[in-house]
Coordinates of C-alpha atoms in Angstrom, one line a residue:
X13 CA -11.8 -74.1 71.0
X14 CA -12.6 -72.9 74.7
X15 CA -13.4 -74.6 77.5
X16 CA -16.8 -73.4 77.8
X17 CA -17.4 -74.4 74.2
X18 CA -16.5 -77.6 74.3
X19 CA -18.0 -78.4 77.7
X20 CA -21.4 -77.1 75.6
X21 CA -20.6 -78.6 72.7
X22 CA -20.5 -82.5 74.8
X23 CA -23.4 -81.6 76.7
X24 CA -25.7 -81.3 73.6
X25 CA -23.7 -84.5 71.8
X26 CA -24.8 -86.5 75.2
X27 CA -28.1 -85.9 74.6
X28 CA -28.3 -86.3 71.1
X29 CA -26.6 -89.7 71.8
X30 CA -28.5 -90.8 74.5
X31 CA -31.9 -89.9 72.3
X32 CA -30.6 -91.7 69.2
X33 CA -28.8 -94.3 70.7
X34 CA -25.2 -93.7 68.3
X35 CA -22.1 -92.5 69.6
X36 CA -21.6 -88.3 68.9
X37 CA -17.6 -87.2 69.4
X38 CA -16.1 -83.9 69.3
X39 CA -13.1 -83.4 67.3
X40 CA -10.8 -80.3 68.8
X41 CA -8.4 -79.6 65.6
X42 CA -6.4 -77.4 67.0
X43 CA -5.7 -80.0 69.3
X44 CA -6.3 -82.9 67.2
X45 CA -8.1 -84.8 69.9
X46 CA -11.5 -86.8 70.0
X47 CA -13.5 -86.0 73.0
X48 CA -17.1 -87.8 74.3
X49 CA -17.9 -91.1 73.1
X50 CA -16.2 -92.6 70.9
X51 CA -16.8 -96.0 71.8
X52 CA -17.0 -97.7 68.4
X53 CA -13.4 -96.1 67.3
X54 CA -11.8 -97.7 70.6
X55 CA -13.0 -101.4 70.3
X56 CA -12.5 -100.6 66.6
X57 CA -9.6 -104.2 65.2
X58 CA -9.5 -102.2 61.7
X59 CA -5.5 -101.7 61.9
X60 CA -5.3 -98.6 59.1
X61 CA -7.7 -96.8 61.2
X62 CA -6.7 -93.6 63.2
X63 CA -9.7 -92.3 64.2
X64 CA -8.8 -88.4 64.9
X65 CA -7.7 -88.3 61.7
X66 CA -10.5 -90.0 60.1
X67 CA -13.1 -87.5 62.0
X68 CA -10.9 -84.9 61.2
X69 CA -11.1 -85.5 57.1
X70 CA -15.2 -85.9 57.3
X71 CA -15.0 -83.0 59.3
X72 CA -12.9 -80.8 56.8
X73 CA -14.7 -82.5 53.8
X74 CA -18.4 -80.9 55.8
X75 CA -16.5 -77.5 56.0
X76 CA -15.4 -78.0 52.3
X77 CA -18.7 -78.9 50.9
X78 CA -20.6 -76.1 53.2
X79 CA -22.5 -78.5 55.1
X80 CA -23.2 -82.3 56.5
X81 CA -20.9 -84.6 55.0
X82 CA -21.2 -88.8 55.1
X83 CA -18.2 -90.7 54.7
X84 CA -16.7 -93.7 55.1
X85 CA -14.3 -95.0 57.6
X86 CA -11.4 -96.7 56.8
X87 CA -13.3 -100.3 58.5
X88 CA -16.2 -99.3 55.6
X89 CA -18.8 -98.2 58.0
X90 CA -20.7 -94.5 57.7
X91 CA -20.5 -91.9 59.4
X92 CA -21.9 -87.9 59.1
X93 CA -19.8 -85.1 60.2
X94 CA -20.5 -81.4 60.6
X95 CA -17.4 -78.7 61.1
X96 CA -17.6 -76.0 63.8
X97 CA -16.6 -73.0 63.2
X98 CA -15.0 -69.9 65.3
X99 CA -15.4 -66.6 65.6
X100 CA -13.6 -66.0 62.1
X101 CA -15.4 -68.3 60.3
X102 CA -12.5 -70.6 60.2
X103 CA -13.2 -74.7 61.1
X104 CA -11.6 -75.3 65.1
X105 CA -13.3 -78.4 65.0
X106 CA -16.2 -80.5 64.2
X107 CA -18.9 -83.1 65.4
X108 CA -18.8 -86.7 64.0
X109 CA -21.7 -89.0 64.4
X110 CA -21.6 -92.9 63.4
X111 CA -21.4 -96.0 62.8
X112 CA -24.7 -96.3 60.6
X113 CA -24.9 -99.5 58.5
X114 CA -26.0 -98.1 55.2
X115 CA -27.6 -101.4 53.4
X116 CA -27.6 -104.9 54.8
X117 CA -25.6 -105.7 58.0
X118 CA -24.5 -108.7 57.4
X119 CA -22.7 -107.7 54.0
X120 CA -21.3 -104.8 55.5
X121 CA -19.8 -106.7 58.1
X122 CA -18.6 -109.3 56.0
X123 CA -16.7 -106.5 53.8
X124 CA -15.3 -105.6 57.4
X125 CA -13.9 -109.0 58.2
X126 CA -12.7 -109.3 54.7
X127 CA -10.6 -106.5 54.5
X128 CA -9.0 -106.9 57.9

């Protein structure tokens, strides 16, 4: 991915976060490196959690399936990821977008603790 891509690319995932109020990243995979906020992933205690490689999998899974794709992290919250593609129509990276808490909280962050 360029430098003038990605430097694009966080620009528009600032504002969307800053309207919506939920952490946007941007997943170089060429690179494999997370870049803007990925706040959540860093204060993250889940121990089987990478978190380049889970962006990287909902990203791949959104190329796969020719579209948005919501998945789960390893902690069990939801996420939506969208792949970018370059020139040649091949994936050099991808936007993630989460946590959401799909259903109630306080069972979802019961499941959390449980599982830790």
């Amino acid at each position: 991915m360029t430098e003038e891509r990605m430097q694009s690319c966080l620009k528009i995932l600032s504002h969307l976060s800053g309207v919506s109020d939920v952490a946007c990243c941007l997943l170089d995979a060429v690179h494999m490196r997370l870049y803007g906020n990925t706040t959540y992933c860093a204060q993250c205690r889940y121990s089987g959690c990478e978190p380049c490689n889970t962006v990287h999998y909902g990203c791949s899974e959104a190329d796969r399936w020719g579209g948005p794709y919501v998945y789960y992290c390893p902690a069990g919250l939801v996420f939506a990821a969208s792949p970018l593609l370059g020139e040649t129509g091949i994936p050099e990276g991808g936007v993630a977008t989460g946590p959401f808490v799909m259903g109630d909280a306080e069972d979802t962050f019961a499941a959390m603790d449980a599982s830790r």
